[in-house]
Coordinates of N, CA and C in Angstrom, one line a residue:
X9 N 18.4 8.3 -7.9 CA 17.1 8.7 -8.4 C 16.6 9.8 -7.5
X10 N 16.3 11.0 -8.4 CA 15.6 12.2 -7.2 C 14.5 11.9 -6.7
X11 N 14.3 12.7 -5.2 CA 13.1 12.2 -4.7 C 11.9 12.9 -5.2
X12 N 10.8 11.5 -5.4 CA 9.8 12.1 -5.3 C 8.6 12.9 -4.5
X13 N 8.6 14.6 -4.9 CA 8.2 14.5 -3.3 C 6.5 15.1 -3.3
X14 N 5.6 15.4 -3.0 CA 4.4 15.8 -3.3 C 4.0 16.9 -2.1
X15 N 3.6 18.2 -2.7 CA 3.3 19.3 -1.8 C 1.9 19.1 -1.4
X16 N 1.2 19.1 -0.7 CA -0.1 18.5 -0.4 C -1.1 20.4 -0.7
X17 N -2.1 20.3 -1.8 CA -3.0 21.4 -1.6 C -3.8 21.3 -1.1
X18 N -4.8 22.3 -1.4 CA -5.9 22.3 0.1 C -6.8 20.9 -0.8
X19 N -6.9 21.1 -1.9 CA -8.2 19.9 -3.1 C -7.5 18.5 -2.8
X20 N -6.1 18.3 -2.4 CA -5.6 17.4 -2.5 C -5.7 16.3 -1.2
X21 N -5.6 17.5 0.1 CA -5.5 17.1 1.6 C -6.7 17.0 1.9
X22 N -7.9 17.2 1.2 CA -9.1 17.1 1.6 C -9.5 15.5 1.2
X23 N -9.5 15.8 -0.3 CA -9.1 13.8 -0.4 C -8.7 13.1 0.4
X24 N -7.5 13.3 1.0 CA -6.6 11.8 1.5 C -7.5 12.1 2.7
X25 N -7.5 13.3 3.5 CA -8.8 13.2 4.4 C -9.5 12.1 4.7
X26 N -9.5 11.1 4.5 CA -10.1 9.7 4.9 C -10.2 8.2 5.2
X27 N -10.4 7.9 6.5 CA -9.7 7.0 7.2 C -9.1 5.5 5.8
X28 N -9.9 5.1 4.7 CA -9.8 4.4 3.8 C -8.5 4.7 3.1
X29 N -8.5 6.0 2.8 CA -7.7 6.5 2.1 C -6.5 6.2 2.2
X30 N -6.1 6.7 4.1 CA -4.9 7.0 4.5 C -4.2 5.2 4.8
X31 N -5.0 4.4 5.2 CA -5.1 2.7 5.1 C -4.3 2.5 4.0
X32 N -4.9 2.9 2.5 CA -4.5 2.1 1.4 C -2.9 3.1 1.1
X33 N -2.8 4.3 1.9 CA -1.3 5.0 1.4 C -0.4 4.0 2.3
X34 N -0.6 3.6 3.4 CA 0.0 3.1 4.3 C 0.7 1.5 3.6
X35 N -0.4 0.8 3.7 CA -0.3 -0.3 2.9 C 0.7 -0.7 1.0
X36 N 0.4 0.2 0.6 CA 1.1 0.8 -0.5 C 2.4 1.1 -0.5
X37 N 2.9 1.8 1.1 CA 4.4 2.3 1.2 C 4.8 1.2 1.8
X38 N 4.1 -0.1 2.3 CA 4.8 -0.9 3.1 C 4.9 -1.9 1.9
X39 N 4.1 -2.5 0.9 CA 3.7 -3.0 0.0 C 4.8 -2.7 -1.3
X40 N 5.3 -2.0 -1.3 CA 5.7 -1.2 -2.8 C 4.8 -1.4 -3.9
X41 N 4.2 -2.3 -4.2 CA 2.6 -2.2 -5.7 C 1.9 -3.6 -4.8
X42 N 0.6 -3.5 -5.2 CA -0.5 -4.1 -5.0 C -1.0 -4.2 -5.4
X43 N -2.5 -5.1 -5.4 CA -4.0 -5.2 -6.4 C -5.0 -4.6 -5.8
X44 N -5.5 -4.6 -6.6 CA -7.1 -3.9 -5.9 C -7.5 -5.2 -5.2
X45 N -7.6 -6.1 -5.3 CA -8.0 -7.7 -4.9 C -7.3 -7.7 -3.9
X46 N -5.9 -7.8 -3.5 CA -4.7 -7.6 -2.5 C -5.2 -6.5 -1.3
X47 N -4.9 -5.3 -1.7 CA -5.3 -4.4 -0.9 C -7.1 -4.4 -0.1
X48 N -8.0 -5.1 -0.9 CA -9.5 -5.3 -0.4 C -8.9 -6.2 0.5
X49 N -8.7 -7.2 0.4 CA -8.6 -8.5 1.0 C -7.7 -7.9 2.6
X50 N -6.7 -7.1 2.6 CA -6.2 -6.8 3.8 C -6.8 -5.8 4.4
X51 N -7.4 -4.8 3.9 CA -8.0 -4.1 4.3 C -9.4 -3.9 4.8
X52 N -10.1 -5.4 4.9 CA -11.7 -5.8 4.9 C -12.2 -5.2 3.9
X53 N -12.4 -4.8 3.1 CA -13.3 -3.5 2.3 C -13.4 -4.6 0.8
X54 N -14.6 -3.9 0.2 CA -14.8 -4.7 -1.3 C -14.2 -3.9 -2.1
X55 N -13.5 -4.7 -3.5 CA -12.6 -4.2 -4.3 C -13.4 -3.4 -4.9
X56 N -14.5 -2.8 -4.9 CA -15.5 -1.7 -5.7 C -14.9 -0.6 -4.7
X57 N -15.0 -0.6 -3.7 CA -14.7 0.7 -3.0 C -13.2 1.0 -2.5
X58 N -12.3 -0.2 -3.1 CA -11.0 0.1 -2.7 C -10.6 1.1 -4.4
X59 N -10.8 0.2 -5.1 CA -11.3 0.5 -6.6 C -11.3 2.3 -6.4
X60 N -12.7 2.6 -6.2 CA -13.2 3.9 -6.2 C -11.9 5.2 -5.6
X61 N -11.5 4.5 -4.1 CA -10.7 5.4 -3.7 C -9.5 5.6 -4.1
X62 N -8.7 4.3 -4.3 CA -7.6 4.3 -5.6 C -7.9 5.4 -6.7
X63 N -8.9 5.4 -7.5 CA -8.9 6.6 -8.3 C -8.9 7.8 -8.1
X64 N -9.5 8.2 -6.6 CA -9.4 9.4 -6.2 C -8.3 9.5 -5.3
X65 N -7.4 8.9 -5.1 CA -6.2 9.5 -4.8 C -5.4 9.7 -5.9
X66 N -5.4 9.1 -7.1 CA -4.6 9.0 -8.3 C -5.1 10.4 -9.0
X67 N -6.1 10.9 -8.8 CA -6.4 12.5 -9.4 C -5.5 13.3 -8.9
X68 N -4.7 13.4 -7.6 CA -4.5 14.0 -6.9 C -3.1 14.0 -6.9
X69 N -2.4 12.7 -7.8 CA -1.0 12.5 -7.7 C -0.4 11.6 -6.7
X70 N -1.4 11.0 -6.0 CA -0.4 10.2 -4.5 C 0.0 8.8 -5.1
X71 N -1.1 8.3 -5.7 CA -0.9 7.0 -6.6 C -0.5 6.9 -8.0
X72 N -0.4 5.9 -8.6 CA -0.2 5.8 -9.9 C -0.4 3.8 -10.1
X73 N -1.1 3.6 -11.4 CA -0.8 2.7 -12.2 C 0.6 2.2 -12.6
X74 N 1.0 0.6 -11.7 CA 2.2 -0.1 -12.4 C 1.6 -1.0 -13.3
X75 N 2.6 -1.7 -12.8 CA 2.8 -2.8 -13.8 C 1.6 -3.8 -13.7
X76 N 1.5 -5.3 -14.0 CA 0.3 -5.9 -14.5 C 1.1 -7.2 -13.7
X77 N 0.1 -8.2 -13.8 CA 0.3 -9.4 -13.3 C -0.4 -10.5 -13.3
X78 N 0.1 -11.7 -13.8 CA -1.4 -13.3 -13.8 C -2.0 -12.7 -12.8
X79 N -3.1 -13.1 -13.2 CA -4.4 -14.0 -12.0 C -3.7 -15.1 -11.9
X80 N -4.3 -15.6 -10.6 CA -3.9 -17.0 -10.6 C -5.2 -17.9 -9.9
X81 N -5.6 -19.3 -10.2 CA -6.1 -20.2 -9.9 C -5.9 -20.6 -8.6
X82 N -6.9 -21.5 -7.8 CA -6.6 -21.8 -6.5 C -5.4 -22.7 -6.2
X83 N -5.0 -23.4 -7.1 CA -4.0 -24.3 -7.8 C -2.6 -23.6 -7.9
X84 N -3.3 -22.3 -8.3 CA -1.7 -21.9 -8.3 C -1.2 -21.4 -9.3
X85 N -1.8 -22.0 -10.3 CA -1.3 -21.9 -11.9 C -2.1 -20.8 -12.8
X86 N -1.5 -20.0 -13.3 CA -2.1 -19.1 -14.2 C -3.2 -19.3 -15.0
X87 N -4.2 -18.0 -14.8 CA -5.7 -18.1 -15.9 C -5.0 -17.2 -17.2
X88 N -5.0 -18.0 -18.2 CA -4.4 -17.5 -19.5 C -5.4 -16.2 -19.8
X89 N -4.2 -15.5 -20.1 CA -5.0 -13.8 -20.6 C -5.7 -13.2 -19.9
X90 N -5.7 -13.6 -18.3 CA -6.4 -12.8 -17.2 C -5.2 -12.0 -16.3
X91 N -5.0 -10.6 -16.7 CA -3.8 -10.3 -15.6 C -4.3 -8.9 -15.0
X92 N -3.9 -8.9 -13.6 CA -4.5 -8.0 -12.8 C -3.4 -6.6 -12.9
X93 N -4.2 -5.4 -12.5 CA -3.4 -4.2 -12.6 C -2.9 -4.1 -11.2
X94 N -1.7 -3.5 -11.2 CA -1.0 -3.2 -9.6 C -0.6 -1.2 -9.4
X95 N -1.0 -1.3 -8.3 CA -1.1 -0.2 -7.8 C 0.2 0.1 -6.7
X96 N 0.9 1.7 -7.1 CA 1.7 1.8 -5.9 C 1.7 3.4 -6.1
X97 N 2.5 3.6 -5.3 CA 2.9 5.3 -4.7 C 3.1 6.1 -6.2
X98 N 2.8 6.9 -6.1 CA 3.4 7.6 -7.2 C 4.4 9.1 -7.1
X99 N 4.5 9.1 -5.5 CA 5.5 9.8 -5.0 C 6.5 9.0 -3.6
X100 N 7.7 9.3 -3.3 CA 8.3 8.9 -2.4 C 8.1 9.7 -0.9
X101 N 7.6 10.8 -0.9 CA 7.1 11.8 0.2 C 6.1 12.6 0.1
X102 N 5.0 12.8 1.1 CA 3.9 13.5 1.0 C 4.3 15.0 2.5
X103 N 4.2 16.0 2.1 CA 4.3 17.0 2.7 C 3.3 17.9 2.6
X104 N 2.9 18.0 3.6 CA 1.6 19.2 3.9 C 2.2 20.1 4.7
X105 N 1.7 21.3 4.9 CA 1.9 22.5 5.5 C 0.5 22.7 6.8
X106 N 0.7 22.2 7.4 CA -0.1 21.7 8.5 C -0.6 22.9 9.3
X107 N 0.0 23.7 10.2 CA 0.1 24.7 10.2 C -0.9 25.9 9.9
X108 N -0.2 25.7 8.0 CA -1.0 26.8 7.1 C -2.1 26.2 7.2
X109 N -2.4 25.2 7.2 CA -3.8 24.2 6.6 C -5.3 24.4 7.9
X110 N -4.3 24.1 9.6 CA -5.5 24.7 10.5 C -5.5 25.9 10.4
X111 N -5.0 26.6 9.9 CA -5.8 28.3 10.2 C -6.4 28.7 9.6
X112 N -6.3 27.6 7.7 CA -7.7 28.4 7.2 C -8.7 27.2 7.1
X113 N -9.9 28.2 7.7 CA -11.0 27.1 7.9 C -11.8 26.4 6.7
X114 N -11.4 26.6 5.2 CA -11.6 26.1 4.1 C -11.3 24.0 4.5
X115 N -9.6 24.3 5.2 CA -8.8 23.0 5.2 C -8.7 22.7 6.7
X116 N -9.1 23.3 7.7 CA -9.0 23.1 8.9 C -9.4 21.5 9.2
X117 N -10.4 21.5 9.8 CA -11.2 19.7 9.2 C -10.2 18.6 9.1
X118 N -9.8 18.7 7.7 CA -9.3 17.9 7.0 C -7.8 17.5 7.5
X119 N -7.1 18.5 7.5 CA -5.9 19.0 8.6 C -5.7 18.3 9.7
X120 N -6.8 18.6 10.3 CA -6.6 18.0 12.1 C -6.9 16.7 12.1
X121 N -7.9 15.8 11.0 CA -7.8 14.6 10.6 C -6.6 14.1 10.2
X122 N -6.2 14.4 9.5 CA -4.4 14.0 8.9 C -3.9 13.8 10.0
X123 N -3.8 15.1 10.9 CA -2.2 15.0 11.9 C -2.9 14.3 13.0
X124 N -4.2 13.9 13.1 CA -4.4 13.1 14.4 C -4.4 11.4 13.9
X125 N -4.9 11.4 12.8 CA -4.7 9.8 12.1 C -3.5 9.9 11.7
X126 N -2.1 10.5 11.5 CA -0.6 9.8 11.5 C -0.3 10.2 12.7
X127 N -0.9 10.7 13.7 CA -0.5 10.2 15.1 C -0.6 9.2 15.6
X128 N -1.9 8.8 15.2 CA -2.4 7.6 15.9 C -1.5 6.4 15.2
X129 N -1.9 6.6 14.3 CA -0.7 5.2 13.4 C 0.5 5.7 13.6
X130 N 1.4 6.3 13.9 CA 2.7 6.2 14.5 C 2.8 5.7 15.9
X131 N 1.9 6.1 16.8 CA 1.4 5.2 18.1 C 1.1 3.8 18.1
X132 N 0.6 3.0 17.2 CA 0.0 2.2 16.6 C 1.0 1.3 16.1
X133 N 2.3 1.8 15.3 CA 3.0 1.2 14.9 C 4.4 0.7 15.9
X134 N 4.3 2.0 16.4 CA 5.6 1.9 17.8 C 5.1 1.0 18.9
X135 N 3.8 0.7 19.2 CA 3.1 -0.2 20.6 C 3.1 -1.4 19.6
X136 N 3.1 -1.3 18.3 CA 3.2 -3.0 17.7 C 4.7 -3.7 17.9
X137 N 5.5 -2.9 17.8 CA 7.0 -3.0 17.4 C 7.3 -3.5 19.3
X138 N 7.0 -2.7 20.4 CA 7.1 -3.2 21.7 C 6.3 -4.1 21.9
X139 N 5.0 -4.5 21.2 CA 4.6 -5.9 21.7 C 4.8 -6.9 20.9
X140 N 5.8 -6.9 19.6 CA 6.6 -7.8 19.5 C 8.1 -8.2 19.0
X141 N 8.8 -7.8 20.0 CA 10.2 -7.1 19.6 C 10.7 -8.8 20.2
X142 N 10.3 -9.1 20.9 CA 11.4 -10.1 21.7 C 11.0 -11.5 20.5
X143 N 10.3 -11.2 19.1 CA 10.3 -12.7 18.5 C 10.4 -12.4 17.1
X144 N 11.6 -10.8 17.7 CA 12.1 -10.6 16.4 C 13.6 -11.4 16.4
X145 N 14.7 -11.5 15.1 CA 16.2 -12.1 15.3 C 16.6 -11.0 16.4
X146 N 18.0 -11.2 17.1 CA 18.4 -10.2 18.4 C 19.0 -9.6 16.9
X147 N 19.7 -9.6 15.7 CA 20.2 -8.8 15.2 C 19.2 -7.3 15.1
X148 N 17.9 -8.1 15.0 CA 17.3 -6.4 15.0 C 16.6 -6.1 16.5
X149 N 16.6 -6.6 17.0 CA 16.6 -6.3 18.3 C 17.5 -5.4 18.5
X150 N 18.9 -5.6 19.0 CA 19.7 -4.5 19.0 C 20.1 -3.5 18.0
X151 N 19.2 -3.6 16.5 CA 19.2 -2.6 16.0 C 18.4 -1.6 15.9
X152 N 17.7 -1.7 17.0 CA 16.4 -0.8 17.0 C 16.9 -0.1 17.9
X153 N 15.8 1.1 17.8 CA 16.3 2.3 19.0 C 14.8 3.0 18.9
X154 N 14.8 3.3 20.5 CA 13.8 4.3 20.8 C 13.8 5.4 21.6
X155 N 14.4 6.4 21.5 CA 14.9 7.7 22.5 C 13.9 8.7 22.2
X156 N 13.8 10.1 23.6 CA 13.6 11.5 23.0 C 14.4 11.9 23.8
X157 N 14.6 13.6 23.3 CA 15.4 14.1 24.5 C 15.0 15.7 24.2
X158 N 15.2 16.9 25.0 CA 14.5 17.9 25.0 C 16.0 19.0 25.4
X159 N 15.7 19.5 24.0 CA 16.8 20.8 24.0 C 16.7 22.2 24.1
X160 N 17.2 23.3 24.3 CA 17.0 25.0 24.5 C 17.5 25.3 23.1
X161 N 16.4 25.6 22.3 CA 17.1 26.0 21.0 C 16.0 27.3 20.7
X162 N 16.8 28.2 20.3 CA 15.5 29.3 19.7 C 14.7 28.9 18.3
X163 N 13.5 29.6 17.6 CA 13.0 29.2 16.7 C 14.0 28.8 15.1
X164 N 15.3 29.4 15.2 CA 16.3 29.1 13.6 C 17.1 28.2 14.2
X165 N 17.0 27.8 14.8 CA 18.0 26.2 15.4 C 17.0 25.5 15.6
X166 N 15.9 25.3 15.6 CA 15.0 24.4 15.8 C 14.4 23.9 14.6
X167 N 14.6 25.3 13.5 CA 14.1 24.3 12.1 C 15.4 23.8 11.3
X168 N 16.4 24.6 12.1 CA 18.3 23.9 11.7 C 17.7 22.1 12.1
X169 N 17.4 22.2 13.1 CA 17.4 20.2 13.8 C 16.6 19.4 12.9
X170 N 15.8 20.2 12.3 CA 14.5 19.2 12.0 C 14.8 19.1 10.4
X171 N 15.7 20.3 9.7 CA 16.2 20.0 8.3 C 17.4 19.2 8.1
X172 N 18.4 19.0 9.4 CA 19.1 18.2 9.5 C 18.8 16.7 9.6
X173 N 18.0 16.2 10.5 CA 17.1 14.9 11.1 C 16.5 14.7 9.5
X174 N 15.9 15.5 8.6 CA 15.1 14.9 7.9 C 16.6 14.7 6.6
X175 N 17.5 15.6 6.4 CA 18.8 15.0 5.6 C 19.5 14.1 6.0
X176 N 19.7 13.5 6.9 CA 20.2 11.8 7.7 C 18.8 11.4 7.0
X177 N 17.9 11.4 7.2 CA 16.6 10.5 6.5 C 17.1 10.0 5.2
X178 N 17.2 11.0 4.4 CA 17.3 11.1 2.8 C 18.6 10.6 2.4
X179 N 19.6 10.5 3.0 CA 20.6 10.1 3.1 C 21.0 8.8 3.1
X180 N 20.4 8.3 4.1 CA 19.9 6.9 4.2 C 18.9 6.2 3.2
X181 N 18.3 6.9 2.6 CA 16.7 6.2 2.1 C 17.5 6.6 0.3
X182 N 19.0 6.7 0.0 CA 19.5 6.8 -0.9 C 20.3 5.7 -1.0
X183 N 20.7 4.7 0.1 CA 21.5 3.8 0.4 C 21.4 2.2 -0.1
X184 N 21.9 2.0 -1.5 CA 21.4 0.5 -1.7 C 21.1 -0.5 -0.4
X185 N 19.8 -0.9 -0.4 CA 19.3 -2.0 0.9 C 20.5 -3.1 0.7
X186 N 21.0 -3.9 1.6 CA 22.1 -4.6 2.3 C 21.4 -6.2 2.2
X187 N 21.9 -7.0 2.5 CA 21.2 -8.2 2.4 C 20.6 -8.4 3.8
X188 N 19.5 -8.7 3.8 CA 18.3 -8.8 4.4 C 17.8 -7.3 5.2
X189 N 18.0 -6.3 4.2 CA 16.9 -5.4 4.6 C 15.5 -5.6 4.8
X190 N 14.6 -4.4 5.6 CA 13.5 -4.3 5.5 C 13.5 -3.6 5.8
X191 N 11.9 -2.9 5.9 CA 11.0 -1.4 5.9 C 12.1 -1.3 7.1
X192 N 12.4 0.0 7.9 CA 12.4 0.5 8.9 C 11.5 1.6 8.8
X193 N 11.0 1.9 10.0 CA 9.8 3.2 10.4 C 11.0 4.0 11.6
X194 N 11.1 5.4 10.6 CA 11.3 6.0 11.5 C 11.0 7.2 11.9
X195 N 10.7 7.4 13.4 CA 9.7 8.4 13.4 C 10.4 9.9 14.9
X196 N 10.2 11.3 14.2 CA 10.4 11.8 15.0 C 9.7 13.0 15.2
X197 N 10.0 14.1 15.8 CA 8.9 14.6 15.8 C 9.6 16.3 16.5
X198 N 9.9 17.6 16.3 CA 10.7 18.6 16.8 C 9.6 19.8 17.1
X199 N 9.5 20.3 18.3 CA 8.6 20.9 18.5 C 8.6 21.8 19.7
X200 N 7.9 22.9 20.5 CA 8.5 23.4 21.2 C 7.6 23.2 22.7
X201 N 7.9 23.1 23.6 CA 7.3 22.7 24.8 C 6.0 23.3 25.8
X202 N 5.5 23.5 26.4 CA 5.1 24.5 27.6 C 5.7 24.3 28.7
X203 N 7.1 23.3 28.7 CA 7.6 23.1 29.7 C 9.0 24.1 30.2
X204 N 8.8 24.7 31.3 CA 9.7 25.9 32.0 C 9.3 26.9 31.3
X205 N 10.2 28.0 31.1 CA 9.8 29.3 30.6 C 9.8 29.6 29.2
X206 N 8.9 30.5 28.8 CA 9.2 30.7 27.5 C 9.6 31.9 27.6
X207 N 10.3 32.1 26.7 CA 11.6 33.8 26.0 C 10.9 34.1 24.9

C-alpha cells in the first residue's frame, strides 16, 4: 500500500500548532483508531474539546473518521444501538518544510512550536525508554539501539544520508509485523555542526 504522506501548508501547520493537538496526533499513531471518550480519558481533557480539535485537524487532512464500535456497560456487555465513532490518522507521514516555514513570519510562530514540541517529545520518549528498559523482555533489550556519530560530508551528501536513512525507514515500515511486534520509535536527526571549521 503507498504511503500516505501529507505536505504540511502554512493554514494547515498553524492548526496542528497546538500543544492538544499535537497530544491527540501522537496518541492516534500509537493507538491506530480511538474514541473521543478514549482519547479524553488519556489525555485529561473533556470529550467536548477533544471533540472540537478532532475536527480541526480533520479540515486539514491529518485525521479522518473510521470505523464505529459498541458502547459498552460497566458490566461489560453491550448498550444495544449505542456505538461510538473511532478516530485515526488519515495519513501515514506528516512533512513540513521547517526551514521555509521560520523565515516567513506569516508561519514563523507556529514553526518554532512544531520543531520545539517534537523535540521535546522525542526527548521525552527516549528518557522514558532509559527509565524503563531493564523491565522490558532482554529480547528487546538487546534489540534496541541508541548511537550518534558525526561525519565530513558537504551539503549533496548530507541530503544523500538523510534520503537514504529515511528509505531504510520506509523499507522497513513496508515489512509485514512478525509475531510479537510493536510500535518502534525511531528517531534521527542529520544536520550540520559549529563544531571545527566550516568550508
Amino acid at each position: 500500500m503507498a504511503l500516505r504522506r501529507l505536505e504540511l501548508d502554512g493554514e494547515a501547520l498553524k492548526a496542528l500548532a497546538h500543544p492538544l493537538r499535537v497530544q491527540i496526533l501522537r496518541v492516534l499513531e500509537q493507538r491506530d483508531r480511538a474514541s473521543v471518550t478514549s482519547l479524553a480519558a488519556e489525555l485529561g481533557e473533556t470529550t467536548a474539546a477533544v471533540s472540537y480539535h478532532l475536527r480541526q485537524l480533520a479540515r486539514h487532512g491529518l485525521v479522518e473518521e473510521g470505523d464505529t464500535e459498541d458502547t459498552e456497560q460497566p458490566e461489560g456487555r453491550p448498550l444495544v444501538g449505542r456505538r461510538r465513532r473511532l478516530w485515526r490518522m488519515a495519513v501515514d507521514e506528516i512533512h513540513m518544510s521547517g526551514m521555509a516555514f521560520m523565515e516567513n513570519e506569516d508561519t514563523r510562530e507556529a514553526a518554532g512550536f512544531l520543531l520545539r514540541e517534537f523535540q521535546a517529545s522525542r526527548s521525552r520518549r527516549l528518557a522514558h525508554w532509559f527509565a524503563t528498559a531493564t523491565s522490558w523482555p532482554e529480547e528487546w533489550q538487546k534489540a534496541s539501539s541508541d548511537m550518534d556519530g558525526t561525519v565530513v560530508l558537504d551539503p549533496a551528501q548530507t541530503r544523500a544520508l538523510a534520503d537514504e536513512l529515511k528509505a531504510v525507514l520506509d523499507r522497513y515500515r513496508e515489512l509485514p509485523p512478525g509475531e510479537g511486534a510493536r510500535h518502534v520509535d525511531v528517531q534521527y536527526a542529520v544536520y550540520p555542526t559549529d563544531e571545527g571549521e566550516r568550508s
